[in-house]
Amino acid sequence: DAGVTQSPTHLIKTRGQQVTLRCSPKSGHDTVSWYQQALGQGPQFIFQYYEEEERQRGNFPDRFSGHQFPNYSSELNVNALLLGDSALYLCASSLATGTGHLEQFFGPGTRLTVL
Amino acid sequence: AQSVTQLGSHVSVSEGALVLLRCNYSSSVPPYLFWYVQYPNQGLQLLLKYTSAATLVKGINGFEAEFKKSETSFHLTKPSAHMSDAAEYFCAVSSGRFGGSQGNLIFGKGTKLSVKP
């Protein structure tokens, strides 16, 4: 049973560019959440997708956008990159119903470096 | 608003010694509380969770945590540290307008655990 997978593993961009990060949830999961983890900090919630719609959003600017596909996979897009966007981006999946919703499974993350 | 405070950014223990990692939370509603572990260059792995059932929660790898409402605490303990326990540990509380566990997680800043031989 494959867990949560993310691609790419590492990414280097320059200021002003745009980036797309991808996430495949754990088999059977229908909810995907994205988190940003800056160096030395805990993860911060960006947004959550369920049924292809953004269900919740954290305190992040509109430069951060996302999408969920019918197969529940998800993308995180960041426009007009800033140096401060350098971080580990974590994807987490969960099940919206039953007791499975109590646990979010995290992927290994994508390390984004903005130069 | 909900928040989590982890006391001590670094904790060092000797192998075989007691591990105690502290977490205090703030929540206006009954919280769901979690402890995650992160090994270098990896994602987060759930150690244990409190979901308003038993106040003493047992998790994986011999860890446990006790929910104390009066102290708003959810400290993580392990009786005997092992070298493989060296990692960063995050306490988290769930939030979000959908409430409870379907909401997003709010994390503390983490505690890095070192284990000396």
PDB file of C-alpha atoms in Angstrom:
ATOM      1  CA  ASP A   1       0.000   0.000   0.000  1.00  0.00           C
ATOM      2  CA  ALA A   2       1.680   3.158  -1.205  1.00  0.00           C
ATOM      3  CA  GLY A   3       1.620   6.008   1.229  1.00  0.00           C
ATOM      4  CA  VAL A   4       1.478   9.676   0.353  1.00  0.00           C
ATOM      5  CA  THR A   5       3.853  10.551  -2.454  1.00  0.00           C
ATOM      6  CA  GLN A   6       5.109  13.966  -3.481  1.00  0.00           C
ATOM      7  CA  SER A   7       7.061  15.243  -6.446  1.00  0.00           C
ATOM      8  CA  PRO A   8       9.558  16.585  -7.027  1.00  0.00           C
ATOM      9  CA  THR A   9      11.776  15.898  -4.026  1.00  0.00           C
ATOM     10  CA  HIS A  10      13.805  19.063  -4.444  1.00  0.00           C
ATOM     11  CA  LEU A  11      13.297  22.180  -6.499  1.00  0.00           C
ATOM     12  CA  ILE A  12      15.348  25.323  -7.035  1.00  0.00           C
ATOM     13  CA  LYS A  13      13.696  28.444  -8.434  1.00  0.00           C
ATOM     14  CA  THR A  14      14.494  32.134  -8.687  1.00  0.00           C
ATOM     15  CA  ARG A  15      12.498  35.032  -7.340  1.00  0.00           C
ATOM     16  CA  GLY A  16       9.447  35.888  -9.396  1.00  0.00           C
ATOM     17  CA  GLN A  17       9.084  32.465 -10.931  1.00  0.00           C
ATOM     18  CA  GLN A  18       6.145  30.117 -10.516  1.00  0.00           C
ATOM     19  CA  VAL A  19       6.226  26.567  -9.151  1.00  0.00           C
ATOM     20  CA  THR A  20       3.887  23.568  -9.087  1.00  0.00           C
ATOM     21  CA  LEU A  21       4.195  20.820  -6.508  1.00  0.00           C
ATOM     22  CA  ARG A  22       2.317  17.542  -6.762  1.00  0.00           C
ATOM     23  CA  CYS A  23       0.844  15.108  -4.260  1.00  0.00           C
ATOM     24  CA  SER A  24      -0.784  11.696  -4.516  1.00  0.00           C
ATOM     25  CA  PRO A  25      -2.751  10.737  -1.418  1.00  0.00           C
ATOM     26  CA  LYS A  26      -2.701   7.425   0.360  1.00  0.00           C
ATOM     27  CA  SER A  27      -4.889   4.845  -1.331  1.00  0.00           C
ATOM     28  CA  GLY A  28      -8.526   5.354  -0.361  1.00  0.00           C
ATOM     29  CA  HIS A  29      -8.056   8.854   1.036  1.00  0.00           C
ATOM     30  CA  ASP A  30     -10.137  11.696  -0.356  1.00  0.00           C
ATOM     31  CA  THR A  31      -8.862  14.774   1.494  1.00  0.00           C
ATOM     32  CA  VAL A  32      -5.555  16.521   0.896  1.00  0.00           C
ATOM     33  CA  SER A  33      -3.988  19.214   3.050  1.00  0.00           C
ATOM     34  CA  TRP A  34      -0.873  21.242   2.319  1.00  0.00           C
ATOM     35  CA  TYR A  35       1.554  22.612   4.891  1.00  0.00           C
ATOM     36  CA  GLN A  36       4.639  24.847   4.704  1.00  0.00           C
ATOM     37  CA  GLN A  37       7.507  24.070   7.065  1.00  0.00           C
ATOM     38  CA  ALA A  38      10.183  26.741   7.227  1.00  0.00           C
ATOM     39  CA  LEU A  39      13.589  25.779   8.569  1.00  0.00           C
ATOM     40  CA  GLY A  40      13.467  25.266  12.323  1.00  0.00           C
ATOM     41  CA  GLN A  41       9.713  25.745  12.526  1.00  0.00           C
ATOM     42  CA  GLY A  42       6.638  23.599  12.794  1.00  0.00           C
ATOM     43  CA  PRO A  43       4.450  23.064   9.730  1.00  0.00           C
ATOM     44  CA  GLN A  44       1.912  25.788   8.932  1.00  0.00           C
ATOM     45  CA  PHE A  45      -1.401  24.991   7.285  1.00  0.00           C
ATOM     46  CA  ILE A  46      -1.855  26.386   3.785  1.00  0.00           C
ATOM     47  CA  PHE A  47      -5.158  24.874   2.629  1.00  0.00           C
ATOM     48  CA  GLN A  48      -7.220  21.710   2.427  1.00  0.00           C
ATOM     49  CA  TYR A  49      -9.027  20.172  -0.538  1.00  0.00           C
ATOM     50  CA  TYR A  50     -12.017  17.864  -0.499  1.00  0.00           C
ATOM     51  CA  GLU A  51     -14.257  16.908  -3.406  1.00  0.00           C
ATOM     52  CA  GLU A  52     -12.102  19.077  -5.697  1.00  0.00           C
ATOM     53  CA  GLU A  53     -12.838  22.221  -3.713  1.00  0.00           C
ATOM     54  CA  GLU A  54     -10.822  24.265  -1.256  1.00  0.00           C
ATOM     55  CA  ARG A  55     -12.498  23.592   2.060  1.00  0.00           C
ATOM     56  CA  GLN A  56     -10.281  25.509   4.454  1.00  0.00           C
ATOM     57  CA  ARG A  57      -7.461  27.997   4.064  1.00  0.00           C
ATOM     58  CA  GLY A  58      -4.755  29.198   6.380  1.00  0.00           C
ATOM     59  CA  ASN A  59      -3.154  32.620   6.519  1.00  0.00           C
ATOM     60  CA  PHE A  60      -1.380  32.526   3.158  1.00  0.00           C
ATOM     61  CA  PRO A  61      -1.615  35.051   0.314  1.00  0.00           C
ATOM     62  CA  ASP A  62      -3.446  34.425  -2.932  1.00  0.00           C
ATOM     63  CA  ARG A  63      -0.100  33.648  -4.580  1.00  0.00           C
ATOM     64  CA  PHE A  64      -0.657  30.208  -3.107  1.00  0.00           C
ATOM     65  CA  SER A  65      -3.314  28.259  -4.960  1.00  0.00           C
ATOM     66  CA  GLY A  66      -4.204  24.649  -5.380  1.00  0.00           C
ATOM     67  CA  HIS A  67      -6.222  22.098  -7.181  1.00  0.00           C
ATOM     68  CA  GLN A  68      -7.597  18.651  -6.524  1.00  0.00           C
ATOM     69  CA  PHE A  69      -8.276  16.227  -9.331  1.00  0.00           C
ATOM     70  CA  PRO A  70     -11.027  13.589  -9.606  1.00  0.00           C
ATOM     71  CA  ASN A  71      -8.529  10.906  -8.567  1.00  0.00           C
ATOM     72  CA  TYR A  72      -7.942  12.933  -5.347  1.00  0.00           C
ATOM     73  CA  SER A  73      -4.375  13.901  -6.245  1.00  0.00           C
ATOM     74  CA  SER A  74      -3.521  17.530  -5.704  1.00  0.00           C
ATOM     75  CA  GLU A  75      -1.280  20.342  -6.849  1.00  0.00           C
ATOM     76  CA  LEU A  76       0.070  23.339  -4.990  1.00  0.00           C
ATOM     77  CA  ASN A  77       0.953  26.361  -7.115  1.00  0.00           C
ATOM     78  CA  VAL A  78       2.947  29.326  -5.916  1.00  0.00           C
ATOM     79  CA  ASN A  79       3.247  32.416  -8.113  1.00  0.00           C
ATOM     80  CA  ALA A  80       5.719  35.291  -7.945  1.00  0.00           C
ATOM     81  CA  LEU A  81       8.101  33.397  -5.682  1.00  0.00           C
ATOM     82  CA  LEU A  82       9.776  35.244  -2.821  1.00  0.00           C
ATOM     83  CA  LEU A  83      12.903  34.282  -0.926  1.00  0.00           C
ATOM     84  CA  GLY A  84      10.682  33.641   2.082  1.00  0.00           C
ATOM     85  CA  ASP A  85       8.849  30.896   0.222  1.00  0.00           C
ATOM     86  CA  SER A  86      11.881  28.649   0.655  1.00  0.00           C
ATOM     87  CA  ALA A  87      10.655  25.779   2.800  1.00  0.00           C
ATOM     88  CA  LEU A  88       9.682  22.134   2.956  1.00  0.00           C
ATOM     89  CA  TYR A  89       6.180  21.712   1.564  1.00  0.00           C
ATOM     90  CA  LEU A  90       4.292  18.822   3.071  1.00  0.00           C
ATOM     91  CA  CYS A  91       1.202  17.143   1.749  1.00  0.00           C
ATOM     92  CA  ALA A  92      -1.065  15.183   4.055  1.00  0.00           C
ATOM     93  CA  SER A  93      -4.002  12.975   3.174  1.00  0.00           C
ATOM     94  CA  SER A  94      -6.908  11.775   5.236  1.00  0.00           C
ATOM     95  CA  LEU A  95     -10.331  10.201   4.936  1.00  0.00           C
ATOM     96  CA  ALA A  96     -13.288  12.514   5.383  1.00  0.00           C
ATOM     97  CA  THR A  97     -15.612   9.889   6.844  1.00  0.00           C
ATOM     98  CA  GLY A  98     -15.489   7.281   9.542  1.00  0.00           C
ATOM     99  CA  THR A  99     -12.781   7.193  12.164  1.00  0.00           C
ATOM    100  CA  GLY A 100     -10.040   7.484   9.538  1.00  0.00           C
ATOM    101  CA  HIS A 101     -10.469  11.249   9.513  1.00  0.00           C
ATOM    102  CA  LEU A 102      -8.654  11.432  12.843  1.00  0.00           C
ATOM    103  CA  GLU A 103      -5.293  10.850  11.247  1.00  0.00           C
ATOM    104  CA  GLN A 104      -3.481  12.788   8.578  1.00  0.00           C
ATOM    105  CA  PHE A 105      -0.777  10.843   6.746  1.00  0.00           C
ATOM    106  CA  PHE A 106       2.139  12.964   5.605  1.00  0.00           C
ATOM    107  CA  GLY A 107       4.305  12.626   2.543  1.00  0.00           C
ATOM    108  CA  PRO A 108       8.093  13.125   2.573  1.00  0.00           C
ATOM    109  CA  GLY A 109       7.766  16.687   1.341  1.00  0.00           C
ATOM    110  CA  THR A 110       9.190  18.828  -1.438  1.00  0.00           C
ATOM    111  CA  ARG A 111      12.145  21.032  -0.521  1.00  0.00           C
ATOM    112  CA  LEU A 112      11.780  24.345  -2.382  1.00  0.00           C
ATOM    113  CA  THR A 113      14.716  26.736  -2.525  1.00  0.00           C
ATOM    114  CA  VAL A 114      14.155  30.226  -3.924  1.00  0.00           C
ATOM    115  CA  LEU A 115      17.305  32.102  -4.969  1.00  0.00           C
TER     116      LEU A 115
ATOM    117  CA  ALA B   1      -7.952  30.659  18.300  1.00  0.00           C
ATOM    118  CA  GLN B   2      -6.102  27.464  19.057  1.00  0.00           C
ATOM    119  CA  SER B   3      -2.391  27.286  19.713  1.00  0.00           C
ATOM    120  CA  VAL B   4       0.318  24.940  20.899  1.00  0.00           C
ATOM    121  CA  THR B   5       3.418  25.698  22.940  1.00  0.00           C
ATOM    122  CA  GLN B   6       6.263  23.242  23.190  1.00  0.00           C
ATOM    123  CA  LEU B   7       8.610  23.973  26.067  1.00  0.00           C
ATOM    124  CA  GLY B   8      12.223  23.442  25.135  1.00  0.00           C
ATOM    125  CA  SER B   9      13.456  23.506  21.572  1.00  0.00           C
ATOM    126  CA  HIS B  10      16.170  20.986  22.430  1.00  0.00           C
ATOM    127  CA  VAL B  11      16.100  18.101  24.903  1.00  0.00           C
ATOM    128  CA  SER B  12      19.044  15.799  25.498  1.00  0.00           C
ATOM    129  CA  VAL B  13      18.817  12.517  27.406  1.00  0.00           C
ATOM    130  CA  SER B  14      21.053   9.518  27.926  1.00  0.00           C
ATOM    131  CA  GLU B  15      20.170   6.180  26.414  1.00  0.00           C
ATOM    132  CA  GLY B  16      17.883   4.332  28.827  1.00  0.00           C
ATOM    133  CA  ALA B  17      16.723   7.508  30.567  1.00  0.00           C
ATOM    134  CA  LEU B  18      13.203   8.864  30.746  1.00  0.00           C
ATOM    135  CA  VAL B  19      12.062  11.017  27.854  1.00  0.00           C
ATOM    136  CA  LEU B  20       9.699  13.902  28.680  1.00  0.00           C
ATOM    137  CA  LEU B  21       8.666  16.363  25.981  1.00  0.00           C
ATOM    138  CA  ARG B  22       6.279  19.098  27.067  1.00  0.00           C
ATOM    139  CA  CYS B  23       3.278  20.449  25.211  1.00  0.00           C
ATOM    140  CA  ASN B  24       0.653  22.938  26.348  1.00  0.00           C
ATOM    141  CA  TYR B  25      -2.345  23.846  24.255  1.00  0.00           C
ATOM    142  CA  SER B  26      -4.930  26.561  24.087  1.00  0.00           C
ATOM    143  CA  SER B  27      -8.380  25.786  22.762  1.00  0.00           C
ATOM    144  CA  SER B  28     -11.865  27.186  23.232  1.00  0.00           C
ATOM    145  CA  VAL B  29     -13.419  23.857  22.269  1.00  0.00           C
ATOM    146  CA  PRO B  30     -12.569  20.299  23.297  1.00  0.00           C
ATOM    147  CA  PRO B  31      -9.392  19.620  21.404  1.00  0.00           C
ATOM    148  CA  TYR B  32      -8.031  16.741  19.438  1.00  0.00           C
ATOM    149  CA  LEU B  33      -4.301  16.503  20.186  1.00  0.00           C
ATOM    150  CA  PHE B  34      -1.505  14.778  18.344  1.00  0.00           C
ATOM    151  CA  TRP B  35       2.196  14.031  18.602  1.00  0.00           C
ATOM    152  CA  TYR B  36       4.194  13.603  15.399  1.00  0.00           C
ATOM    153  CA  VAL B  37       7.837  12.628  14.902  1.00  0.00           C
ATOM    154  CA  GLN B  38      10.034  13.829  12.054  1.00  0.00           C
ATOM    155  CA  TYR B  39      13.317  12.158  11.186  1.00  0.00           C
ATOM    156  CA  PRO B  40      15.867  14.122   9.125  1.00  0.00           C
ATOM    157  CA  ASN B  41      14.775  14.740   5.557  1.00  0.00           C
ATOM    158  CA  GLN B  42      11.504  12.918   6.067  1.00  0.00           C
ATOM    159  CA  GLY B  43       7.844  13.774   6.506  1.00  0.00           C
ATOM    160  CA  LEU B  44       5.864  13.524   9.710  1.00  0.00           C
ATOM    161  CA  GLN B  45       4.810  10.243  11.303  1.00  0.00           C
ATOM    162  CA  LEU B  46       1.962  10.069  13.788  1.00  0.00           C
ATOM    163  CA  LEU B  47       3.054   8.797  17.201  1.00  0.00           C
ATOM    164  CA  LEU B  48      -0.275   9.031  19.011  1.00  0.00           C
ATOM    165  CA  LYS B  49      -3.514  10.967  19.197  1.00  0.00           C
ATOM    166  CA  TYR B  50      -6.024  12.075  21.841  1.00  0.00           C
ATOM    167  CA  THR B  51      -9.632  12.050  20.696  1.00  0.00           C
ATOM    168  CA  SER B  52     -11.567  12.580  23.950  1.00  0.00           C
ATOM    169  CA  ALA B  53     -11.561   8.929  24.952  1.00  0.00           C
ATOM    170  CA  ALA B  54      -8.985   7.715  27.482  1.00  0.00           C
ATOM    171  CA  THR B  55      -6.804  10.483  28.882  1.00  0.00           C
ATOM    172  CA  LEU B  56      -3.704   8.289  28.836  1.00  0.00           C
ATOM    173  CA  VAL B  57      -2.872   7.533  25.245  1.00  0.00           C
ATOM    174  CA  LYS B  58      -0.406   4.901  24.137  1.00  0.00           C
ATOM    175  CA  GLY B  59       1.353   5.238  20.821  1.00  0.00           C
ATOM    176  CA  ILE B  60       3.976   3.575  18.731  1.00  0.00           C
ATOM    177  CA  ASN B  61       7.587   2.882  19.723  1.00  0.00           C
ATOM    178  CA  GLY B  62       6.763   2.863  23.446  1.00  0.00           C
ATOM    179  CA  PHE B  63       5.616   6.492  23.650  1.00  0.00           C
ATOM    180  CA  GLU B  64       2.596   7.642  25.591  1.00  0.00           C
ATOM    181  CA  ALA B  65       0.978  10.946  26.487  1.00  0.00           C
ATOM    182  CA  GLU B  66      -1.493  12.072  29.111  1.00  0.00           C
ATOM    183  CA  PHE B  67      -4.203  14.634  28.470  1.00  0.00           C
ATOM    184  CA  LYS B  68      -4.646  16.921  31.483  1.00  0.00           C
ATOM    185  CA  LYS B  69      -7.471  19.359  30.946  1.00  0.00           C
ATOM    186  CA  SER B  70      -6.832  21.275  34.174  1.00  0.00           C
ATOM    187  CA  GLU B  71      -3.266  21.949  33.103  1.00  0.00           C
ATOM    188  CA  THR B  72      -4.046  22.220  29.361  1.00  0.00           C
ATOM    189  CA  SER B  73      -1.137  19.869  28.797  1.00  0.00           C
ATOM    190  CA  PHE B  74      -0.395  16.857  26.634  1.00  0.00           C
ATOM    191  CA  HIS B  75       3.172  15.852  27.524  1.00  0.00           C
ATOM    192  CA  LEU B  76       4.888  13.009  25.689  1.00  0.00           C
ATOM    193  CA  THR B  77       6.862  10.407  27.649  1.00  0.00           C
ATOM    194  CA  LYS B  78       8.856   7.266  27.095  1.00  0.00           C
ATOM    195  CA  PRO B  79      10.304   5.308  30.029  1.00  0.00           C
ATOM    196  CA  SER B  80      13.593   4.403  28.376  1.00  0.00           C
ATOM    197  CA  ALA B  81      15.187   6.316  25.515  1.00  0.00           C
ATOM    198  CA  HIS B  82      16.758   4.527  22.591  1.00  0.00           C
ATOM    199  CA  MET B  83      19.282   5.933  20.152  1.00  0.00           C
ATOM    200  CA  SER B  84      16.714   5.549  17.378  1.00  0.00           C
ATOM    201  CA  ASP B  85      14.409   8.020  19.180  1.00  0.00           C
ATOM    202  CA  ALA B  86      16.655  10.920  18.183  1.00  0.00           C
ATOM    203  CA  ALA B  87      14.430  13.093  15.987  1.00  0.00           C
ATOM    204  CA  GLU B  88      12.244  16.177  16.085  1.00  0.00           C
ATOM    205  CA  TYR B  89       8.880  15.918  17.791  1.00  0.00           C
ATOM    206  CA  PHE B  90       5.860  18.085  17.103  1.00  0.00           C
ATOM    207  CA  CYS B  91       2.747  18.521  19.164  1.00  0.00           C
ATOM    208  CA  ALA B  92      -0.375  19.568  17.250  1.00  0.00           C
ATOM    209  CA  VAL B  93      -3.987  20.505  17.911  1.00  0.00           C
ATOM    210  CA  SER B  94      -6.731  20.252  15.365  1.00  0.00           C
ATOM    211  CA  SER B  95      -8.718  23.241  14.313  1.00  0.00           C
ATOM    212  CA  GLY B  96     -10.882  24.469  11.498  1.00  0.00           C
ATOM    213  CA  ARG B  97     -14.469  25.450  10.959  1.00  0.00           C
ATOM    214  CA  PHE B  98     -15.401  21.860  10.335  1.00  0.00           C
ATOM    215  CA  GLY B  99     -14.273  21.262  13.851  1.00  0.00           C
ATOM    216  CA  GLY B 100     -12.475  18.419  15.504  1.00  0.00           C
ATOM    217  CA  SER B 101     -10.368  16.129  13.507  1.00  0.00           C
ATOM    218  CA  GLN B 102     -11.390  17.163  10.022  1.00  0.00           C
ATOM    219  CA  GLY B 103      -9.880  20.523  10.535  1.00  0.00           C
ATOM    220  CA  ASN B 104      -6.356  21.563   9.836  1.00  0.00           C
ATOM    221  CA  LEU B 105      -3.552  20.892  12.293  1.00  0.00           C
ATOM    222  CA  ILE B 106      -1.867  23.651  14.276  1.00  0.00           C
ATOM    223  CA  PHE B 107       1.677  22.657  15.194  1.00  0.00           C
ATOM    224  CA  GLY B 108       4.080  23.731  17.865  1.00  0.00           C
ATOM    225  CA  LYS B 109       7.601  24.756  16.909  1.00  0.00           C
ATOM    226  CA  GLY B 110       8.988  21.346  17.699  1.00  0.00           C
ATOM    227  CA  THR B 111      11.434  19.818  20.154  1.00  0.00           C
ATOM    228  CA  LYS B 112      14.607  18.222  18.918  1.00  0.00           C
ATOM    229  CA  LEU B 113      15.465  15.162  20.975  1.00  0.00           C
ATOM    230  CA  SER B 114      19.075  14.041  21.225  1.00  0.00           C
ATOM    231  CA  VAL B 115      19.988  10.708  22.789  1.00  0.00           C
ATOM    232  CA  LYS B 116      23.493  10.262  24.186  1.00  0.00           C
ATOM    233  CA  PRO B 117      25.076   6.810  24.345  1.00  0.00           C
TER     234      PRO B 117
END
